[in-house]
Coordinates of C-alpha atoms in Angstrom, one line a residue:
X1 CA -13.7 2.8 10.9
X2 CA -16.3 1.3 12.3
X3 CA -18.6 4.1 13.4
X4 CA -18.7 5.1 16.9
X5 CA -21.7 3.1 18.6
X6 CA -20.2 2.8 22.0
X7 CA -17.5 4.7 24.5
X8 CA -13.9 3.0 25.2
X9 CA -12.9 2.1 28.7
X10 CA -12.0 5.0 31.1
X11 CA -9.5 2.7 32.1
X12 CA -7.9 2.7 28.9
X13 CA -7.1 4.8 26.1
X14 CA -8.3 4.7 22.6
X15 CA -5.2 2.7 21.5
X16 CA -5.0 0.6 24.1
X17 CA -8.2 -0.9 24.3
X18 CA -8.6 -1.2 20.7
X19 CA -4.9 -3.7 20.8
X20 CA -6.4 -5.7 23.6
X21 CA -9.1 -6.7 21.4
X22 CA -6.7 -7.3 18.9
X23 CA -4.6 -9.4 21.3
X24 CA -7.3 -11.0 23.2
X25 CA -9.1 -12.0 19.4
X26 CA -5.3 -13.0 18.1
X27 CA -5.4 -15.6 21.0
X28 CA -8.8 -17.0 21.0
X29 CA -8.6 -18.1 17.3
X30 CA -5.1 -19.7 18.4
X31 CA -7.2 -21.7 21.2
X32 CA -10.3 -22.5 19.5
X33 CA -10.4 -21.3 15.8
X34 CA -11.8 -18.5 14.2
X35 CA -14.9 -20.1 14.3
X36 CA -15.4 -19.4 17.9
X37 CA -15.0 -16.1 17.9
X38 CA -18.1 -14.1 19.5
X39 CA -18.0 -10.4 20.4
X40 CA -18.4 -11.4 23.9
X41 CA -15.9 -14.2 24.0
X42 CA -13.5 -11.3 22.7
X43 CA -14.6 -8.8 25.5
X44 CA -14.1 -11.1 28.4
X45 CA -10.8 -12.3 27.2
X46 CA -10.0 -8.9 26.9
X47 CA -11.2 -8.0 30.2
X48 CA -13.4 -4.9 28.0
X49 CA -17.4 -3.9 27.7
X50 CA -18.9 -4.9 24.8
X51 CA -20.0 -1.2 24.4
X52 CA -16.2 -0.9 24.0
X53 CA -15.8 -3.6 21.3
X54 CA -18.2 -1.4 19.1
X55 CA -16.5 1.7 19.4
X56 CA -13.9 0.6 17.0
X57 CA -16.0 -2.7 15.3
X58 CA -19.5 -2.4 13.9
X59 CA -19.6 -7.1 14.7
X60 CA -17.1 -10.2 14.7
X61 CA -17.1 -9.9 10.5
X62 CA -15.8 -6.4 10.9
X63 CA -13.3 -7.5 13.4
X64 CA -11.8 -10.4 11.4
X65 CA -11.9 -8.5 8.6
X66 CA -9.0 -6.0 10.2
X67 CA -6.5 -8.5 9.9
X68 CA -6.4 -8.7 5.9
X69 CA -7.2 -5.1 5.7
X70 CA -5.1 -3.4 8.3
X71 CA -2.7 -2.9 5.6
X72 CA -3.9 -0.8 2.1
X73 CA -2.1 -2.5 -1.2
X74 CA -2.8 0.7 -3.3
X75 CA 0.1 2.5 -2.9
X76 CA 2.8 -0.1 -1.0
X77 CA 6.1 0.8 -2.7
X78 CA 7.3 -2.6 -4.5
X79 CA 11.0 -2.4 -5.2
X80 CA 11.0 -5.4 -8.4
X81 CA 11.0 -3.9 -11.8
X82 CA 7.8 -4.0 -13.8
X83 CA 9.8 -6.0 -16.6
X84 CA 9.9 -8.8 -13.9
X85 CA 6.0 -9.7 -13.9
X86 CA 6.1 -12.5 -11.7
X87 CA 8.7 -11.0 -8.9
X88 CA 6.9 -8.0 -8.7
X89 CA 3.1 -10.2 -7.9
X90 CA 5.1 -12.4 -5.9
X91 CA 6.5 -9.3 -4.0
X92 CA 3.4 -7.8 -3.4
X93 CA 1.5 -10.9 -2.3
X94 CA 4.3 -11.5 0.3
X95 CA 3.5 -8.6 1.6
X96 CA 0.1 -9.9 3.0
X97 CA 1.9 -13.9 3.0
X98 CA 4.7 -12.0 5.8
X99 CA 1.8 -10.6 7.7
X100 CA 0.2 -14.2 7.9
X101 CA 3.4 -15.5 9.0
X102 CA 4.0 -13.1 11.6
X103 CA 1.1 -13.7 13.2
X104 CA 2.1 -17.3 13.6
X105 CA 1.6 -20.6 12.7
X106 CA -1.8 -21.4 15.1
X107 CA -3.1 -18.5 14.2
X108 CA -3.2 -18.8 10.6
X109 CA -4.1 -22.9 10.7
X110 CA -7.2 -21.3 12.3
X111 CA -7.6 -18.3 10.6
X112 CA -7.4 -20.1 7.1
X113 CA -10.1 -22.1 7.1
X114 CA -13.9 -22.5 4.8
X115 CA -15.4 -21.3 7.8
X116 CA -14.2 -17.3 7.9
X117 CA -16.5 -15.6 5.8
X118 CA -14.4 -12.8 6.1
X119 CA -11.4 -14.6 4.3
X120 CA -13.6 -15.4 1.8
X121 CA -15.4 -11.6 1.3
X122 CA -11.9 -10.1 1.2
X123 CA -9.8 -12.6 -1.0
X124 CA -13.1 -12.9 -3.7
X125 CA -14.6 -10.0 -6.1
X126 CA -18.1 -8.1 -5.7
X127 CA -20.0 -7.6 -8.7
X128 CA -17.0 -8.6 -11.1
X129 CA -14.3 -6.0 -9.3
X130 CA -11.9 -5.9 -6.5
X131 CA -12.4 -4.0 -3.6
X132 CA -10.4 -0.8 -3.9
X133 CA -7.3 -1.0 -1.8
X134 CA -6.9 -5.2 -1.3
X135 CA -3.9 -6.9 -2.8
X136 CA -6.3 -8.3 -5.6
X137 CA -7.1 -4.6 -6.8
X138 CA -3.1 -3.7 -7.1
X139 CA -2.5 -7.0 -8.5
X140 CA -5.0 -6.4 -11.4
X141 CA -3.6 -2.8 -11.6
X142 CA 0.2 -4.1 -11.7
X143 CA -0.7 -6.6 -14.5
X144 CA -2.4 -3.8 -16.6
X145 CA 0.5 -1.8 -16.3
X146 CA 3.0 -4.8 -17.3
X147 CA 0.4 -5.3 -20.4
X148 CA 0.8 -1.7 -21.5
X149 CA 4.7 -1.5 -21.2
X150 CA 4.4 -4.8 -23.5
X151 CA 5.5 -7.2 -20.9
X152 CA 2.6 -9.2 -21.2
X153 CA 0.6 -10.5 -24.2
X154 CA -2.3 -7.8 -25.4
X155 CA -4.6 -11.0 -25.2
X156 CA -3.8 -11.8 -22.0
X157 CA -7.6 -11.8 -19.3
X158 CA -6.2 -9.8 -16.9
X159 CA -8.9 -10.1 -14.9
X160 CA -8.9 -13.4 -15.1
X161 CA -5.1 -14.0 -14.4
X162 CA -5.5 -12.0 -11.1
X163 CA -8.1 -14.3 -10.2
X164 CA -5.9 -17.4 -11.0
X165 CA -3.1 -15.9 -9.2
X166 CA -5.4 -15.4 -6.1
X167 CA -6.2 -18.6 -6.1
X168 CA -2.7 -19.7 -6.3
X169 CA -1.5 -17.8 -3.1
X170 CA -4.2 -19.2 -1.5
X171 CA -3.1 -22.4 -2.0
X172 CA 0.3 -21.9 -1.2
X173 CA -0.9 -20.5 2.4
X174 CA -2.8 -23.5 3.0
X175 CA 0.1 -25.8 1.8
X176 CA 2.6 -23.5 4.2
X177 CA 0.2 -24.5 6.7
X178 CA -0.1 -28.3 6.1
X179 CA 3.4 -28.2 6.1
X180 CA 3.7 -26.8 9.6
X181 CA 5.3 -23.6 8.2
X182 CA 8.4 -25.5 6.8
X183 CA 7.3 -24.6 3.0
X184 CA 9.9 -21.8 1.7
X185 CA 6.6 -20.2 0.7
X186 CA 7.9 -17.0 -1.3
X187 CA 10.0 -19.0 -3.7
X188 CA 7.4 -21.9 -3.9
X189 CA 5.1 -18.9 -4.6
X190 CA 7.6 -16.9 -7.2
X191 CA 8.1 -20.6 -9.4
X192 CA 4.4 -21.2 -9.5
X193 CA 3.2 -17.6 -10.9
X194 CA 6.5 -17.4 -13.3
X195 CA 5.3 -20.6 -14.4
X196 CA 1.5 -19.7 -14.6
X197 CA 2.4 -16.4 -16.0
X198 CA 5.0 -17.8 -18.5
X199 CA 2.4 -18.3 -21.7
X200 CA 1.1 -14.7 -21.6
X201 CA 4.5 -13.0 -21.1
X202 CA 5.5 -11.4 -24.6
X203 CA 8.4 -13.2 -26.0

């Protein structure tokens, strides 16, 4: 969470002020796209002071990261058995995709853009590793566990597989946006991940 750089508005409690900022951001993204977001516009939309904004978020990028980091994937409880590697990884990523879907198609079409630096920073790596708590880090952990249990070939490059699966997911989300949410993203994601992992699964 961002450092306490300002004071929350007196007429709102802490939770209300933060939620107002988040709601205003969602509305602005739907109206004009993620590239148009500024701290001033968010505050005007939320009816809050800029000082209140900085009480909760360091800057615009920190605010945009909220939509990706609000869920920690490190300890999330998965129901699919580890022997079904594709199913377990699909379930993991659907936790993220379902959050996208909850935010709505208009939000996602604007948020899921090449200009969203927060998205590219989150769904990538730094110094050859994924950030702890991210869905990619959990995916890599799950693949290591599957390999150790004998469900993936020992020769498989787990980090490379994790990177490729992340790319597959981004492609599926983009296709979901292009098809105006008419695509069954869960079925498509599972099918593609299963086909991709097939050469690496142990006989």
